[in-house]
Coordinates of C-alpha atoms in Angstrom, one line a residue:
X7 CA -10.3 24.1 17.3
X8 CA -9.4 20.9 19.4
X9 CA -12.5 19.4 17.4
X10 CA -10.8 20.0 14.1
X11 CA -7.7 18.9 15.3
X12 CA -9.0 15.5 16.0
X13 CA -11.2 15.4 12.8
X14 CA -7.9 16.1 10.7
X15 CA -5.4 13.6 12.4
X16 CA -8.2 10.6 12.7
X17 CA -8.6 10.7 8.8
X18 CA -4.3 11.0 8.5
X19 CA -4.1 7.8 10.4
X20 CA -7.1 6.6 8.1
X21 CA -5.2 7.4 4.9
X22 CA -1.9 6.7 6.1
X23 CA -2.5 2.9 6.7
X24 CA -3.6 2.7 3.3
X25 CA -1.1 4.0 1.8
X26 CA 1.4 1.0 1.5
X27 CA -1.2 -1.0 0.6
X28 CA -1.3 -3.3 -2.5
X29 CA -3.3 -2.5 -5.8
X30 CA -3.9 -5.4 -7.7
X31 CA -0.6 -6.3 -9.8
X32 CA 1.3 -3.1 -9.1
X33 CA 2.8 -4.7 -5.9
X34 CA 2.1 -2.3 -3.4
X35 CA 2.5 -3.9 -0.4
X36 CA 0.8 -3.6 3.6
X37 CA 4.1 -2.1 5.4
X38 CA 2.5 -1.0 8.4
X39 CA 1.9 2.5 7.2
X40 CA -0.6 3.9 10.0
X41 CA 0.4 7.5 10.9
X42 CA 0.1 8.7 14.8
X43 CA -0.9 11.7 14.9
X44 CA -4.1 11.0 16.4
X45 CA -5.3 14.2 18.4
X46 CA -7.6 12.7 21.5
X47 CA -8.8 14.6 24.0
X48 CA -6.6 12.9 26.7
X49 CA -3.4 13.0 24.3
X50 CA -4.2 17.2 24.6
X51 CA -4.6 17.3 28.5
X52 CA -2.2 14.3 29.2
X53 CA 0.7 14.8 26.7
X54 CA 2.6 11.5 27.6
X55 CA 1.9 8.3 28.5
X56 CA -0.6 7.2 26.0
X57 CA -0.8 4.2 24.3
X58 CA -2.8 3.6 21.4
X59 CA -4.2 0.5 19.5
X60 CA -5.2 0.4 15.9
X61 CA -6.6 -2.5 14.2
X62 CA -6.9 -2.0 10.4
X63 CA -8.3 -4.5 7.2
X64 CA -8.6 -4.2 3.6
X65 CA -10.0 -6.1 0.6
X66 CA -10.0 -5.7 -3.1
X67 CA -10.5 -7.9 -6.5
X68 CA -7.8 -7.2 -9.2
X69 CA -8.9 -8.0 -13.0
X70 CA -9.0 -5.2 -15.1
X71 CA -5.5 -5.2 -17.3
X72 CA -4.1 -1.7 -18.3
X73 CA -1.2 -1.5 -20.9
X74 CA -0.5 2.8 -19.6
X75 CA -4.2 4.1 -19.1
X76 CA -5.3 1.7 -21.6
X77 CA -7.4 -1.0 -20.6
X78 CA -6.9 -3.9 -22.7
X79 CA -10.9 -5.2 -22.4
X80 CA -10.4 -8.2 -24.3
X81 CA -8.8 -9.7 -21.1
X82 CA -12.7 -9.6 -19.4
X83 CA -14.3 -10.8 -22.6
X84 CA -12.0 -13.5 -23.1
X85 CA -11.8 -14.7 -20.1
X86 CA -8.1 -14.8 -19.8
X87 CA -7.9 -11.6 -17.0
X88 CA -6.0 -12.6 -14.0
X89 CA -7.6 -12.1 -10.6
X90 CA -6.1 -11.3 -7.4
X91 CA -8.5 -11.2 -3.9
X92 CA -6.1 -9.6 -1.2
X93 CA -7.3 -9.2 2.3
X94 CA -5.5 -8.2 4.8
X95 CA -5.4 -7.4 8.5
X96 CA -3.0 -4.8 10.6
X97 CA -2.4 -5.0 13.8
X98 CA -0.8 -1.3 15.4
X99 CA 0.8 -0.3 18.7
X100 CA 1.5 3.3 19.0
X101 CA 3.5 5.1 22.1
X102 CA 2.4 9.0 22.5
X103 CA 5.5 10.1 24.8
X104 CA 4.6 14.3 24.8
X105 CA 2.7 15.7 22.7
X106 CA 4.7 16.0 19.9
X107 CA 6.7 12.4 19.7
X108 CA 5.5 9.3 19.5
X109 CA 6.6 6.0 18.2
X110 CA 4.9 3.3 16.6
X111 CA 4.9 -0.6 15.4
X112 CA 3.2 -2.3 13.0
X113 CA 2.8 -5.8 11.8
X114 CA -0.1 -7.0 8.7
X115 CA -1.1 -10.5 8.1
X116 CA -1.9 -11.1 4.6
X117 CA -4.2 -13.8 3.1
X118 CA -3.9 -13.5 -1.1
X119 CA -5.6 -15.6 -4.2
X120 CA -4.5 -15.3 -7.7
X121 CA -6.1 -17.4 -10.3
X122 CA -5.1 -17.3 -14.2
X123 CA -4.6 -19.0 -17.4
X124 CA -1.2 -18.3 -18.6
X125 CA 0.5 -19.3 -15.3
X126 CA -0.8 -22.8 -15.6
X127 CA -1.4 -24.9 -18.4
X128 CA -2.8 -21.8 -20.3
X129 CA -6.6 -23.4 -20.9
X130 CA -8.3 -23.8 -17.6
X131 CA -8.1 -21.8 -15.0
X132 CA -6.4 -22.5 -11.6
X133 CA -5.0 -20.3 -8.0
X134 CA -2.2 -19.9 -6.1
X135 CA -2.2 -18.8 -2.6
X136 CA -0.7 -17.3 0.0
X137 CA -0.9 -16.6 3.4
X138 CA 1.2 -15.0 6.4
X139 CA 2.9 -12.2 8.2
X140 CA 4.1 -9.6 6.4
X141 CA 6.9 -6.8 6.3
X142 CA 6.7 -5.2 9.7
X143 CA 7.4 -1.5 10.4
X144 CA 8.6 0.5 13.0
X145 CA 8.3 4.3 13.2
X146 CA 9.4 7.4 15.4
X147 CA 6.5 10.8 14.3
X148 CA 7.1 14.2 15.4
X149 CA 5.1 17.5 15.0
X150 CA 6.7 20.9 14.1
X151 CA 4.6 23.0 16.1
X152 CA 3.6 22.3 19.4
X153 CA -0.1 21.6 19.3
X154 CA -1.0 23.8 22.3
X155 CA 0.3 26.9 20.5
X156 CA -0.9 26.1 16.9
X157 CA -3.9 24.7 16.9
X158 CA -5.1 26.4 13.2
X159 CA -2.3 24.3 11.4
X160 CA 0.7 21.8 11.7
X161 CA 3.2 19.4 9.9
X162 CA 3.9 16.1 11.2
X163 CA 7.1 14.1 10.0
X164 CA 7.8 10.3 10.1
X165 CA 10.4 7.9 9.6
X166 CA 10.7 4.6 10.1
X167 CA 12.3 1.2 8.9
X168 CA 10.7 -2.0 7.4
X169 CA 12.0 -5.1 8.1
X170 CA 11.8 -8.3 5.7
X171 CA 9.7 -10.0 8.2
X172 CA 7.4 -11.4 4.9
X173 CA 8.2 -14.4 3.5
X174 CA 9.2 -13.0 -0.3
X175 CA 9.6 -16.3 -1.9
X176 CA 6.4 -18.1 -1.1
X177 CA 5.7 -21.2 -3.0
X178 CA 2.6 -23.1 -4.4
X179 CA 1.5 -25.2 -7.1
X180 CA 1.1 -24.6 -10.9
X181 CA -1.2 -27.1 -12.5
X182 CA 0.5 -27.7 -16.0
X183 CA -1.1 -30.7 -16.8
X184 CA -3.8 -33.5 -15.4
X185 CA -1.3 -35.1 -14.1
X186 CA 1.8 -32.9 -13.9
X187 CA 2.5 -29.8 -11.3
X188 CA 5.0 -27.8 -10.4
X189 CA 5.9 -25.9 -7.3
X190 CA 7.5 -22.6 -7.6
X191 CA 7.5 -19.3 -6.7
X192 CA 3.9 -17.3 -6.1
X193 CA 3.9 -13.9 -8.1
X194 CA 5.4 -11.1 -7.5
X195 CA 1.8 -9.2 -6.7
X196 CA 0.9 -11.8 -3.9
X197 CA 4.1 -12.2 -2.6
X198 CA 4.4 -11.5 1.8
X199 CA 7.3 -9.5 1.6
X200 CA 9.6 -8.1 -0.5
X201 CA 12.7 -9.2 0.8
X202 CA 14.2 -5.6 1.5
X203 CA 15.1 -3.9 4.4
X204 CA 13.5 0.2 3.6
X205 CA 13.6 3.5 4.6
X206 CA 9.6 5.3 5.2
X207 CA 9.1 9.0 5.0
X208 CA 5.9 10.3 5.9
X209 CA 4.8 13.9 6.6
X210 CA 0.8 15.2 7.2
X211 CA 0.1 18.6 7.1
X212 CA -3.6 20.0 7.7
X213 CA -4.9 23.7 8.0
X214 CA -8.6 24.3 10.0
X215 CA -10.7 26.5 7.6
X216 CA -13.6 26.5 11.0
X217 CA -14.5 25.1 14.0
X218 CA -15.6 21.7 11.9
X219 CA -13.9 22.0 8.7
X220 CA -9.9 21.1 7.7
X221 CA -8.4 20.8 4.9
X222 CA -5.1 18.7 4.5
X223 CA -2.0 16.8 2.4
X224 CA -0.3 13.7 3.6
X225 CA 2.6 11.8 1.6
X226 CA 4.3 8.5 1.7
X227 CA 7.5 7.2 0.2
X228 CA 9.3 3.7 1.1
X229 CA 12.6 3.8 -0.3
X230 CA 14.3 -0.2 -0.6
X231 CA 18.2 0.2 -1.1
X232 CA 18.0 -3.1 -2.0
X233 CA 17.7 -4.0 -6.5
X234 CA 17.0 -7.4 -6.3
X235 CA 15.7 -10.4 -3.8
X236 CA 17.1 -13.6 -6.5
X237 CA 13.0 -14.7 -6.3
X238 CA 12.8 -16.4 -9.6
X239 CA 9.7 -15.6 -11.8
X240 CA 9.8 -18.4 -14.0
X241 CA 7.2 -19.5 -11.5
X242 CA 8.8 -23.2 -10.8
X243 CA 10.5 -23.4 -14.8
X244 CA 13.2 -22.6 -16.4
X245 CA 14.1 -18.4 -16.7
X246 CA 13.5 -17.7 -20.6
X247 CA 16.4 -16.4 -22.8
X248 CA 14.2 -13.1 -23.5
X249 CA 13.8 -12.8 -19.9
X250 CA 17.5 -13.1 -18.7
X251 CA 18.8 -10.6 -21.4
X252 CA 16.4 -8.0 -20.3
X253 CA 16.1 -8.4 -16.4
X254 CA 13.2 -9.5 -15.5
X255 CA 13.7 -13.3 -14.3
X256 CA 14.1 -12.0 -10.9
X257 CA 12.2 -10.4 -8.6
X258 CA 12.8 -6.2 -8.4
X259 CA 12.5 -4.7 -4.7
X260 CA 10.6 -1.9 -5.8
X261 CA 10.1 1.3 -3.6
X262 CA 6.4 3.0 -3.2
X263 CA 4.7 6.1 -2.9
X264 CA 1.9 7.7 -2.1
X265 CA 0.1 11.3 -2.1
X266 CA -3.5 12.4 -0.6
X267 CA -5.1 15.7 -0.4
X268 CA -8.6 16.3 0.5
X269 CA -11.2 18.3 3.1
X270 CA -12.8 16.7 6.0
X271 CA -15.7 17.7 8.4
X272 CA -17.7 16.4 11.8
X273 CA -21.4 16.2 12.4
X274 CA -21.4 15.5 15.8
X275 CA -19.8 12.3 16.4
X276 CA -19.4 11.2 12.7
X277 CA -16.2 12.2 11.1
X278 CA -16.6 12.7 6.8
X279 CA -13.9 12.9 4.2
X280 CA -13.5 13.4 0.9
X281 CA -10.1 14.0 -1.3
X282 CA -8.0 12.4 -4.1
X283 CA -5.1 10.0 -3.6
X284 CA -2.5 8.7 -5.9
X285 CA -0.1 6.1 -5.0
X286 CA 2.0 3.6 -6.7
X287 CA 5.5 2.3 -8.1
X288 CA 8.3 4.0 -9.9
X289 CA 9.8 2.6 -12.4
X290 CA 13.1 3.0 -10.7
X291 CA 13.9 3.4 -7.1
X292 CA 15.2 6.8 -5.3
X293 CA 18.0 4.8 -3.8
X294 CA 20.0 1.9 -5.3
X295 CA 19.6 -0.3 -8.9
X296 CA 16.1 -0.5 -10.5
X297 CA 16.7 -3.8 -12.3
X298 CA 14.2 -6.8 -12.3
X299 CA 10.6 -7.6 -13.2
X300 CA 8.5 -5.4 -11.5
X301 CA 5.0 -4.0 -12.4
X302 CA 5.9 0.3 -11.9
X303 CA 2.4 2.1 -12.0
X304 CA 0.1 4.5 -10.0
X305 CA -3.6 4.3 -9.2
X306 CA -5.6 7.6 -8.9
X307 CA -8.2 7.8 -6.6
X308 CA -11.3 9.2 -5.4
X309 CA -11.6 8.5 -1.6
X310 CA -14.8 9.0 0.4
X311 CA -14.6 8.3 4.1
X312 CA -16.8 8.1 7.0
X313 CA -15.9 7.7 10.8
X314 CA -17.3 7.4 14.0
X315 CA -16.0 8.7 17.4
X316 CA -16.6 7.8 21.0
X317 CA -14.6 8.5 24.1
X318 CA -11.4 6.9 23.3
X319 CA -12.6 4.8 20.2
X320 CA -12.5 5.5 16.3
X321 CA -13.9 3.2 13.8
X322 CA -14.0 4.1 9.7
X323 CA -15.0 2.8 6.4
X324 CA -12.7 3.9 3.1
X325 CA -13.4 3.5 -0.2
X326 CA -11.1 4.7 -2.9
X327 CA -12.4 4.2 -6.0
X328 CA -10.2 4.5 -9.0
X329 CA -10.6 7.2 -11.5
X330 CA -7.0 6.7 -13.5
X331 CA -5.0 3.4 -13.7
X332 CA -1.6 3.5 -15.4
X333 CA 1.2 0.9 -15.9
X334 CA 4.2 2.5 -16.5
X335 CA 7.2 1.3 -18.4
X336 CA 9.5 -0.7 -16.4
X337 CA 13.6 -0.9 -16.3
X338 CA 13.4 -4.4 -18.5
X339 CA 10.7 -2.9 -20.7
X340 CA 13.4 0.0 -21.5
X341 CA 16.3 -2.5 -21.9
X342 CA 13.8 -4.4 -24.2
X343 CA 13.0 -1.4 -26.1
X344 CA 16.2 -0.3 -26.7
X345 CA 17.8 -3.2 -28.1
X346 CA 14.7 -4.1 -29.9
X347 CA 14.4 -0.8 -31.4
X348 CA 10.4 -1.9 -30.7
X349 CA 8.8 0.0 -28.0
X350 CA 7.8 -2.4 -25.1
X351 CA 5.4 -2.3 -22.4
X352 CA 3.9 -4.9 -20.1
X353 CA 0.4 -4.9 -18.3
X354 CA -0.8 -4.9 -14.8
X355 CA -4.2 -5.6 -13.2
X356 CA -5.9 -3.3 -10.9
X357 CA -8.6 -3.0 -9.3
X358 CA -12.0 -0.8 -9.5
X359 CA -11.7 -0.1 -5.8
X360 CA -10.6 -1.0 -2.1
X361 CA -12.4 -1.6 0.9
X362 CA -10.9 -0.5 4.1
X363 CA -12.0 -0.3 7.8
X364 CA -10.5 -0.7 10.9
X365 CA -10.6 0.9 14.5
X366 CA -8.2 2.7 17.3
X367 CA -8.2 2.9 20.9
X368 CA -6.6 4.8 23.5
X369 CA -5.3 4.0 26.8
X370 CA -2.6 4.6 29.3

């Protein structure tokens, strides 16, 4: 059972990282989201003193626009889709004091592109950039049952805070003219940070169906008290009337979510997942206002992973590839639509899938 163990919890730490990850223009940001319950061998036999390193990257291409689950495929053929390349790199620190509670720190490093049309002077295209630390996170996990009694099943709980360590109102250039550009604020989507300080809720649960074979459920939810960060998105102008009256000429601190079930099994030392995930942002927060632009939506996924296992090292590839994009109707879209008496609904990119791989090592 101490095989399935590890199988389970290596592919929670997998899927946990990812989920505060961003997804094209529904800002879902890198918060430092990698889960601990990790399950080696010398965690079993040694309960405490274990540290553990994780080092964890991920890249996608945003361009496909979605009005709900509608994709507007003009965008592509017209060439006016906006692009996003994120990439980004996680560095982890994770302190196993028993075998039930550990406590863990995380800090990402995000590099982002975004090139477009309508930004700029609305004929050629240009990009904006950014690049820098983003919102760190630090986290306290603990396991229901001890893991030397219950070794069939078990629930592990997180919570955590994330810090505004990302810078939320990085600037570059808009090209407006041949000889005229202005410096403003990035977009929202490729922004470091988000300027709030959250809350992160996490709990894993898992259930050995054999000796190889688990099945399990993990969830996320960053909740950020916080409404708005005063980021302008008139990206260097002047706010529009439209866009005062209804909310959105400042930046929203939106909170995120995600949920992951699947099955997992190990061929000798190579670890293989398969499940769905969906993860997103609400249109309004669990805690606190819900005013400002924002982009709410959810991505679902199907997410085939492989890893590989050797003494006190774990390296994976993940990639979820989207099955269902949906951009949900935000707080201005309502306003908008209910003194309008027109039903309103802005777009968001996504992407068709992520790339994600990474390692983790043990030590004391």
């Amino acid at each position: 059972m101490k095989r399935t163990k590890q199988l389970f919890v290596l592919f929670i730490w997998i899927a946990a990282y990812q989920s505060s990850n961003a997804q094209g223009c529904v800002a879902i940001r890198n918060n430092g989201g990698t889960c601990t319950m990790m399950g080696h061998d010398e965690a079993t036999a040694s309960p405490s003193g274990f540290w553990t390193f994780s080092w964890n990257n991920r890249y996608f291409k945003s361009f496909r626009h979605f009005v709900g689950t509608e994709e507007q495929k003009q965008r592509v053929a017209q060439g006016t889709e906006v692009i996003n390349h994120v990439f980004s790199t996680e560095l982890g620190i994770i302190r196993q004091f028993n075998s039930r509670w550990s406590l863990a720190f995380f800090a990402p490093v995000i590099s982002n592109a975004r090139s477009s049309l309508y930004e700029h002077d609305g004929k050629t295209r240009h990009s904006t950039h950014s690049f820098g630390l983003g919102d760190v996170r630090l986290a306290a996990y603990y396991r229901l049952a001890n893991p030397a009694k219950s070794s069939r099943a078990n629930v592990q709980i997180g919570l955590g805070i994330k810090l505004p360590t990302g810078d939320y109102k990085y600037q570059d250039y808009f090209i407006k003219s041949d000889s005229l550009k202005v410096l403003g604020p990035v977009d929202q989507s490729i922004q470091l940070g988000d300027g709030g300080t959250g809350i992160t809720l996490e709990t894993n649960a898992f259930y050995n169906l054999s000796k190889n074979t688990s099945v399990f459920i993990n969830g996320f939810y960053l909740s950020n008290p916080r409404e708005q960060n005063g980021v302008s998105t008139a990206r260097g102008g002047v706010p529009s009337v439209t866009a005062i009256a209804y909310g959105s000429d400042v930046m929203s601190v939106p909170d995120q979510f995600m949920v992951r079930l699947g099955a997992s099994v190990a061929v000798d030392r190579f670890h293989f997942s398969g499940g769905l995930r969906m993860e997103g942002v609400p249109s309004e927060d669990l805690i606190g206002g819900s005013n400002g632009f924002r982009r709410p939506g959810y991505v679902l996924s199907v997410e085939p992973v492989v890893a590989y296992k050797v003494h006190r090292t774990q390296l994976y590839l993940s990639v979820p590839y989207a099955v269902q994009r949906n951009r949900t109707q935000s707080v201005p879209d309502k306003i908008r639509t209910q003194k309008t008496g027109v039903y309103s609904k802005g777009d968001a990119a996504f992407a068709d899938y992520t790339i994600n791989f990474g390692m983790a090592f043990s030590f004391k």
